[in-house]
Amino acid sequence: MAIINKGFGARRRQKDDRLPPGQYLTRDFPVLTAGPTPAIRQEQWGFDVKGRDGELQSWTWDEFMALPQEDVTVDIHCVTAWSKLDTTWRGVSLDVLLGDDVDPDGFILAHCYGGYTTNVPLEDVLDGKAWVAHTYDGEPLAAEHGGPARLLIPHLYFWKSAKWVNGLTIMDDDVPGFWETNGYHNHGDPWKEERYW
């Protein structure tokens, strides 16, 4: 059962070159989850990257925070039709976490606390296109928005920016994640309105 907060509802469609088709602007930051919000303390949080060869790299919270950090300002677009412009985040680029020698022909499957997964082509997360974000608008990321850390892949619908992320598996073959197996589009480009299968 989905949990919905303020920010959802009918809105007038605005004209803006930064708004994908069918989207409306919001000043709120609506929350939609498929279950309860996990309570993960930073000292409990860990992040793993499993390579194609099965090799595992792992970071604790402190190790993750010691990695090179980036500040980014991006627009985000939810499949439920809201868009929020000029959002500010801080986090670690997936380029850092996946390394320089990752073959871009393939996919990642993101794993999250609570069992959620989502799949993304590697070409959509490399070259400065994706981060594991821990800060939003200058503050630690709230649990309801995926804190302590979530994926941030702003050029895709926001369900691909998985909340409560704790790892990635690099794969040769595509494996649909939670929402993708429940009718959401496998890719999720908002400019092509790739909402559902």
C-alpha atoms as a PDB file:
ATOM      1  CA  MET A   1       0.000   0.000   0.000  1.00  0.00           C
ATOM      2  CA  ALA A   2       1.396   3.366  -1.028  1.00  0.00           C
ATOM      3  CA  ILE A   3       1.867   6.150   1.497  1.00  0.00           C
ATOM      4  CA  ILE A   4       1.241   9.619   0.107  1.00  0.00           C
ATOM      5  CA  ASN A   5       1.848  12.992   1.693  1.00  0.00           C
ATOM      6  CA  LYS A   6       1.042  16.569   0.779  1.00  0.00           C
ATOM      7  CA  GLY A   7       2.028  17.687  -2.663  1.00  0.00           C
ATOM      8  CA  PHE A   8      -0.093  15.189  -4.566  1.00  0.00           C
ATOM      9  CA  GLY A   9      -3.221  16.339  -6.320  1.00  0.00           C
ATOM     10  CA  ALA A  10      -4.477  18.122  -9.405  1.00  0.00           C
ATOM     11  CA  ARG A  11      -2.341  20.992 -10.606  1.00  0.00           C
ATOM     12  CA  ARG A  12      -2.476  23.305 -13.572  1.00  0.00           C
ATOM     13  CA  ARG A  13       0.064  22.390 -16.214  1.00  0.00           C
ATOM     14  CA  GLN A  14       2.668  25.085 -16.638  1.00  0.00           C
ATOM     15  CA  LYS A  15       4.639  25.863 -19.771  1.00  0.00           C
ATOM     16  CA  ASP A  16       8.363  25.611 -19.123  1.00  0.00           C
ATOM     17  CA  ASP A  17      11.123  24.294 -21.385  1.00  0.00           C
ATOM     18  CA  ARG A  18      12.502  22.376 -18.405  1.00  0.00           C
ATOM     19  CA  LEU A  19       9.230  20.508 -17.807  1.00  0.00           C
ATOM     20  CA  PRO A  20       8.890  17.152 -19.564  1.00  0.00           C
ATOM     21  CA  PRO A  21       5.516  16.419 -21.206  1.00  0.00           C
ATOM     22  CA  GLY A  22       2.659  15.797 -18.765  1.00  0.00           C
ATOM     23  CA  GLN A  23       4.483  17.229 -15.737  1.00  0.00           C
ATOM     24  CA  TYR A  24       3.538  20.096 -13.382  1.00  0.00           C
ATOM     25  CA  LEU A  25       5.802  22.188 -11.148  1.00  0.00           C
ATOM     26  CA  THR A  26       5.691  21.817  -7.392  1.00  0.00           C
ATOM     27  CA  ARG A  27       7.432  23.671  -4.580  1.00  0.00           C
ATOM     28  CA  ASP A  28       6.747  20.764  -2.193  1.00  0.00           C
ATOM     29  CA  PHE A  29       8.804  17.601  -2.095  1.00  0.00           C
ATOM     30  CA  PRO A  30       6.069  14.920  -2.230  1.00  0.00           C
ATOM     31  CA  VAL A  31       6.723  11.496  -0.738  1.00  0.00           C
ATOM     32  CA  LEU A  32       5.477   8.214  -2.185  1.00  0.00           C
ATOM     33  CA  THR A  33       6.657   4.903  -0.793  1.00  0.00           C
ATOM     34  CA  ALA A  34       5.569   1.308  -1.223  1.00  0.00           C
ATOM     35  CA  GLY A  35       5.843   0.494   2.471  1.00  0.00           C
ATOM     36  CA  PRO A  36       7.128   1.750   5.806  1.00  0.00           C
ATOM     37  CA  THR A  37      10.103   4.091   5.978  1.00  0.00           C
ATOM     38  CA  PRO A  38      13.190   2.199   7.173  1.00  0.00           C
ATOM     39  CA  ALA A  39      15.050   3.745  10.117  1.00  0.00           C
ATOM     40  CA  ILE A  40      18.728   3.352   9.252  1.00  0.00           C
ATOM     41  CA  ARG A  41      21.305   5.029  11.444  1.00  0.00           C
ATOM     42  CA  GLN A  42      24.519   6.169   9.787  1.00  0.00           C
ATOM     43  CA  GLU A  43      26.605   3.801  11.904  1.00  0.00           C
ATOM     44  CA  GLN A  44      24.457   0.890  10.614  1.00  0.00           C
ATOM     45  CA  TRP A  45      24.610   1.961   6.965  1.00  0.00           C
ATOM     46  CA  GLY A  46      26.887   0.198   4.516  1.00  0.00           C
ATOM     47  CA  PHE A  47      27.258   0.271   0.755  1.00  0.00           C
ATOM     48  CA  ASP A  48      28.483  -2.540  -1.513  1.00  0.00           C
ATOM     49  CA  VAL A  49      29.304  -2.748  -5.198  1.00  0.00           C
ATOM     50  CA  LYS A  50      29.363  -6.261  -6.612  1.00  0.00           C
ATOM     51  CA  GLY A  51      31.261  -6.522  -9.898  1.00  0.00           C
ATOM     52  CA  ARG A  52      30.535  -8.809 -12.818  1.00  0.00           C
ATOM     53  CA  ASP A  53      33.245 -11.145 -11.523  1.00  0.00           C
ATOM     54  CA  GLY A  54      31.566 -11.380  -8.112  1.00  0.00           C
ATOM     55  CA  GLU A  55      34.206  -9.213  -6.430  1.00  0.00           C
ATOM     56  CA  LEU A  56      32.727  -7.063  -3.681  1.00  0.00           C
ATOM     57  CA  GLN A  57      33.777  -3.554  -2.641  1.00  0.00           C
ATOM     58  CA  SER A  58      32.280  -2.209   0.584  1.00  0.00           C
ATOM     59  CA  TRP A  59      32.178   1.132   2.407  1.00  0.00           C
ATOM     60  CA  THR A  60      31.017   2.070   5.892  1.00  0.00           C
ATOM     61  CA  TRP A  61      29.381   5.479   6.365  1.00  0.00           C
ATOM     62  CA  ASP A  62      32.671   7.054   7.433  1.00  0.00           C
ATOM     63  CA  GLU A  63      34.547   5.500   4.490  1.00  0.00           C
ATOM     64  CA  PHE A  64      31.832   6.669   2.100  1.00  0.00           C
ATOM     65  CA  MET A  65      31.977  10.218   3.481  1.00  0.00           C
ATOM     66  CA  ALA A  66      35.766  10.228   2.969  1.00  0.00           C
ATOM     67  CA  LEU A  67      35.317   9.665  -0.795  1.00  0.00           C
ATOM     68  CA  PRO A  68      35.324  12.668  -3.177  1.00  0.00           C
ATOM     69  CA  GLN A  69      32.034  14.551  -2.741  1.00  0.00           C
ATOM     70  CA  GLU A  70      30.140  16.599  -5.330  1.00  0.00           C
ATOM     71  CA  ASP A  71      27.481  19.299  -5.042  1.00  0.00           C
ATOM     72  CA  VAL A  72      24.889  19.164  -7.822  1.00  0.00           C
ATOM     73  CA  THR A  73      21.836  21.218  -8.746  1.00  0.00           C
ATOM     74  CA  VAL A  74      19.334  19.292 -10.865  1.00  0.00           C
ATOM     75  CA  ASP A  75      15.685  19.110 -11.842  1.00  0.00           C
ATOM     76  CA  ILE A  76      13.781  16.001 -10.716  1.00  0.00           C
ATOM     77  CA  HIS A  77      10.660  14.463 -12.260  1.00  0.00           C
ATOM     78  CA  CYS A  78       8.310  11.929 -10.657  1.00  0.00           C
ATOM     79  CA  VAL A  79       6.258   9.442 -12.655  1.00  0.00           C
ATOM     80  CA  THR A  80       3.202  10.730 -10.729  1.00  0.00           C
ATOM     81  CA  ALA A  81       3.599  13.953 -12.792  1.00  0.00           C
ATOM     82  CA  TRP A  82       5.269  16.428 -10.422  1.00  0.00           C
ATOM     83  CA  SER A  83       8.568  18.108 -11.221  1.00  0.00           C
ATOM     84  CA  LYS A  84      10.786  20.118  -8.908  1.00  0.00           C
ATOM     85  CA  LEU A  85      13.406  22.399 -10.431  1.00  0.00           C
ATOM     86  CA  ASP A  86      16.844  23.412  -9.161  1.00  0.00           C
ATOM     87  CA  THR A  87      17.079  20.879  -6.337  1.00  0.00           C
ATOM     88  CA  THR A  88      20.457  20.839  -4.573  1.00  0.00           C
ATOM     89  CA  TRP A  89      22.220  17.673  -3.456  1.00  0.00           C
ATOM     90  CA  ARG A  90      25.591  16.451  -2.192  1.00  0.00           C
ATOM     91  CA  GLY A  91      26.942  12.976  -2.669  1.00  0.00           C
ATOM     92  CA  VAL A  92      29.411  10.634  -4.318  1.00  0.00           C
ATOM     93  CA  SER A  93      29.375  10.135  -8.082  1.00  0.00           C
ATOM     94  CA  LEU A  94      28.751   6.610  -9.318  1.00  0.00           C
ATOM     95  CA  ASP A  95      31.877   7.154 -11.439  1.00  0.00           C
ATOM     96  CA  VAL A  96      33.863   7.061  -8.171  1.00  0.00           C
ATOM     97  CA  LEU A  97      31.990   4.064  -6.752  1.00  0.00           C
ATOM     98  CA  LEU A  98      32.080   1.965  -9.931  1.00  0.00           C
ATOM     99  CA  GLY A  99      35.646   2.845 -10.920  1.00  0.00           C
ATOM    100  CA  ASP A 100      37.295   3.913 -14.162  1.00  0.00           C
ATOM    101  CA  ASP A 101      37.502   0.507 -15.785  1.00  0.00           C
ATOM    102  CA  VAL A 102      33.805  -0.466 -15.675  1.00  0.00           C
ATOM    103  CA  ASP A 103      32.514  -1.572 -19.088  1.00  0.00           C
ATOM    104  CA  PRO A 104      29.563   0.735 -19.916  1.00  0.00           C
ATOM    105  CA  ASP A 105      27.799  -2.058 -21.810  1.00  0.00           C
ATOM    106  CA  GLY A 106      25.658  -3.534 -19.095  1.00  0.00           C
ATOM    107  CA  PHE A 107      23.349  -2.698 -16.234  1.00  0.00           C
ATOM    108  CA  ILE A 108      23.224  -2.076 -12.528  1.00  0.00           C
ATOM    109  CA  LEU A 109      20.656  -3.404 -10.119  1.00  0.00           C
ATOM    110  CA  ALA A 110      20.343  -1.095  -7.112  1.00  0.00           C
ATOM    111  CA  HIS A 111      19.563  -2.748  -3.771  1.00  0.00           C
ATOM    112  CA  CYS A 112      17.972  -0.919  -0.862  1.00  0.00           C
ATOM    113  CA  TYR A 113      17.141  -1.395   2.779  1.00  0.00           C
ATOM    114  CA  GLY A 114      13.602  -2.790   2.864  1.00  0.00           C
ATOM    115  CA  GLY A 115      14.205  -5.030  -0.167  1.00  0.00           C
ATOM    116  CA  TYR A 116      13.467  -2.542  -2.967  1.00  0.00           C
ATOM    117  CA  THR A 117      15.431  -2.863  -6.215  1.00  0.00           C
ATOM    118  CA  THR A 118      15.618  -0.937  -9.483  1.00  0.00           C
ATOM    119  CA  ASN A 119      17.534  -1.563 -12.706  1.00  0.00           C
ATOM    120  CA  VAL A 120      19.383   1.028 -14.794  1.00  0.00           C
ATOM    121  CA  PRO A 121      21.648   0.777 -17.866  1.00  0.00           C
ATOM    122  CA  LEU A 122      25.251   1.602 -16.986  1.00  0.00           C
ATOM    123  CA  GLU A 123      25.298   4.275 -19.691  1.00  0.00           C
ATOM    124  CA  ASP A 124      22.654   6.148 -17.622  1.00  0.00           C
ATOM    125  CA  VAL A 125      24.793   6.304 -14.467  1.00  0.00           C
ATOM    126  CA  LEU A 126      28.317   6.970 -15.772  1.00  0.00           C
ATOM    127  CA  ASP A 127      30.013  10.196 -16.910  1.00  0.00           C
ATOM    128  CA  GLY A 128      28.592  12.448 -14.197  1.00  0.00           C
ATOM    129  CA  LYS A 129      24.948  11.355 -14.578  1.00  0.00           C
ATOM    130  CA  ALA A 130      24.308   9.737 -11.165  1.00  0.00           C
ATOM    131  CA  TRP A 131      25.245   9.951  -7.491  1.00  0.00           C
ATOM    132  CA  VAL A 132      24.602   8.350  -4.133  1.00  0.00           C
ATOM    133  CA  ALA A 133      23.286  11.448  -2.352  1.00  0.00           C
ATOM    134  CA  HIS A 134      23.264  12.012   1.409  1.00  0.00           C
ATOM    135  CA  THR A 135      22.417  15.731   1.586  1.00  0.00           C
ATOM    136  CA  TYR A 136      19.419  17.626   0.214  1.00  0.00           C
ATOM    137  CA  ASP A 137      19.100  21.420   0.301  1.00  0.00           C
ATOM    138  CA  GLY A 138      22.070  21.696   2.662  1.00  0.00           C
ATOM    139  CA  GLU A 139      20.677  19.268   5.261  1.00  0.00           C
ATOM    140  CA  PRO A 140      21.200  15.533   5.876  1.00  0.00           C
ATOM    141  CA  LEU A 141      18.747  13.607   3.709  1.00  0.00           C
ATOM    142  CA  ALA A 142      15.578  12.895   5.710  1.00  0.00           C
ATOM    143  CA  ALA A 143      14.514   9.270   6.063  1.00  0.00           C
ATOM    144  CA  GLU A 144      11.226   9.943   4.237  1.00  0.00           C
ATOM    145  CA  HIS A 145      13.267  11.071   1.208  1.00  0.00           C
ATOM    146  CA  GLY A 146      15.597   8.076   1.341  1.00  0.00           C
ATOM    147  CA  GLY A 147      18.109   9.035   4.018  1.00  0.00           C
ATOM    148  CA  PRO A 148      20.703   8.385   5.028  1.00  0.00           C
ATOM    149  CA  ALA A 149      21.480   7.913   1.302  1.00  0.00           C
ATOM    150  CA  ARG A 150      19.626   7.443  -1.968  1.00  0.00           C
ATOM    151  CA  LEU A 151      20.468   7.137  -5.621  1.00  0.00           C
ATOM    152  CA  LEU A 152      20.150  10.326  -7.626  1.00  0.00           C
ATOM    153  CA  ILE A 153      19.640   9.803 -11.373  1.00  0.00           C
ATOM    154  CA  PRO A 154      17.886  13.065 -12.287  1.00  0.00           C
ATOM    155  CA  HIS A 155      17.462  12.515 -16.025  1.00  0.00           C
ATOM    156  CA  LEU A 156      15.183   9.507 -15.356  1.00  0.00           C
ATOM    157  CA  TYR A 157      11.862   9.396 -13.514  1.00  0.00           C
ATOM    158  CA  PHE A 158      12.476   9.617  -9.797  1.00  0.00           C
ATOM    159  CA  TRP A 159      11.611   5.992  -8.921  1.00  0.00           C
ATOM    160  CA  LYS A 160      14.979   5.137 -10.509  1.00  0.00           C
ATOM    161  CA  SER A 161      16.612   7.322  -7.810  1.00  0.00           C
ATOM    162  CA  ALA A 162      16.070   4.554  -5.282  1.00  0.00           C
ATOM    163  CA  LYS A 163      15.662   5.505  -1.623  1.00  0.00           C
ATOM    164  CA  TRP A 164      17.645   3.864   1.210  1.00  0.00           C
ATOM    165  CA  VAL A 165      20.201   2.483  -1.238  1.00  0.00           C
ATOM    166  CA  ASN A 166      22.806   0.120   0.160  1.00  0.00           C
ATOM    167  CA  GLY A 167      24.396  -1.456  -2.898  1.00  0.00           C
ATOM    168  CA  LEU A 168      24.736  -2.015  -6.618  1.00  0.00           C
ATOM    169  CA  THR A 169      25.267  -5.167  -8.639  1.00  0.00           C
ATOM    170  CA  ILE A 170      26.896  -4.760 -12.055  1.00  0.00           C
ATOM    171  CA  MET A 171      25.388  -7.152 -14.592  1.00  0.00           C
ATOM    172  CA  ASP A 172      25.690  -8.072 -18.265  1.00  0.00           C
ATOM    173  CA  ASP A 173      21.955  -8.724 -18.537  1.00  0.00           C
ATOM    174  CA  ASP A 174      19.037  -6.522 -17.544  1.00  0.00           C
ATOM    175  CA  VAL A 175      16.962  -7.673 -14.562  1.00  0.00           C
ATOM    176  CA  PRO A 176      13.815  -5.601 -13.867  1.00  0.00           C
ATOM    177  CA  GLY A 177      13.472  -4.239 -10.350  1.00  0.00           C
ATOM    178  CA  PHE A 178      10.468  -3.800  -8.036  1.00  0.00           C
ATOM    179  CA  TRP A 179       8.439  -1.145  -9.895  1.00  0.00           C
ATOM    180  CA  GLU A 180       9.528  -2.425 -13.290  1.00  0.00           C
ATOM    181  CA  THR A 181       8.055  -5.864 -12.553  1.00  0.00           C
ATOM    182  CA  ASN A 182       4.879  -4.108 -11.371  1.00  0.00           C
ATOM    183  CA  GLY A 183       4.147  -2.237 -14.597  1.00  0.00           C
ATOM    184  CA  TYR A 184       6.477   0.763 -14.624  1.00  0.00           C
ATOM    185  CA  HIS A 185       8.572   1.296 -17.746  1.00  0.00           C
ATOM    186  CA  ASN A 186      11.922  -0.473 -17.780  1.00  0.00           C
ATOM    187  CA  HIS A 187      13.879   2.696 -18.646  1.00  0.00           C
ATOM    188  CA  GLY A 188      11.891   5.721 -17.377  1.00  0.00           C
ATOM    189  CA  ASP A 189      12.884   8.698 -19.550  1.00  0.00           C
ATOM    190  CA  PRO A 190      10.526  11.590 -18.602  1.00  0.00           C
ATOM    191  CA  TRP A 191      11.086  13.393 -21.921  1.00  0.00           C
ATOM    192  CA  LYS A 192       9.730  10.325 -23.746  1.00  0.00           C
ATOM    193  CA  GLU A 193       6.994   9.798 -21.098  1.00  0.00           C
ATOM    194  CA  GLU A 194       8.281   6.282 -20.408  1.00  0.00           C
ATOM    195  CA  ARG A 195       5.950   5.876 -17.451  1.00  0.00           C
ATOM    196  CA  TYR A 196       4.524   2.380 -17.848  1.00  0.00           C
ATOM    197  CA  TRP A 197       5.043  -0.734 -19.973  1.00  0.00           C
END
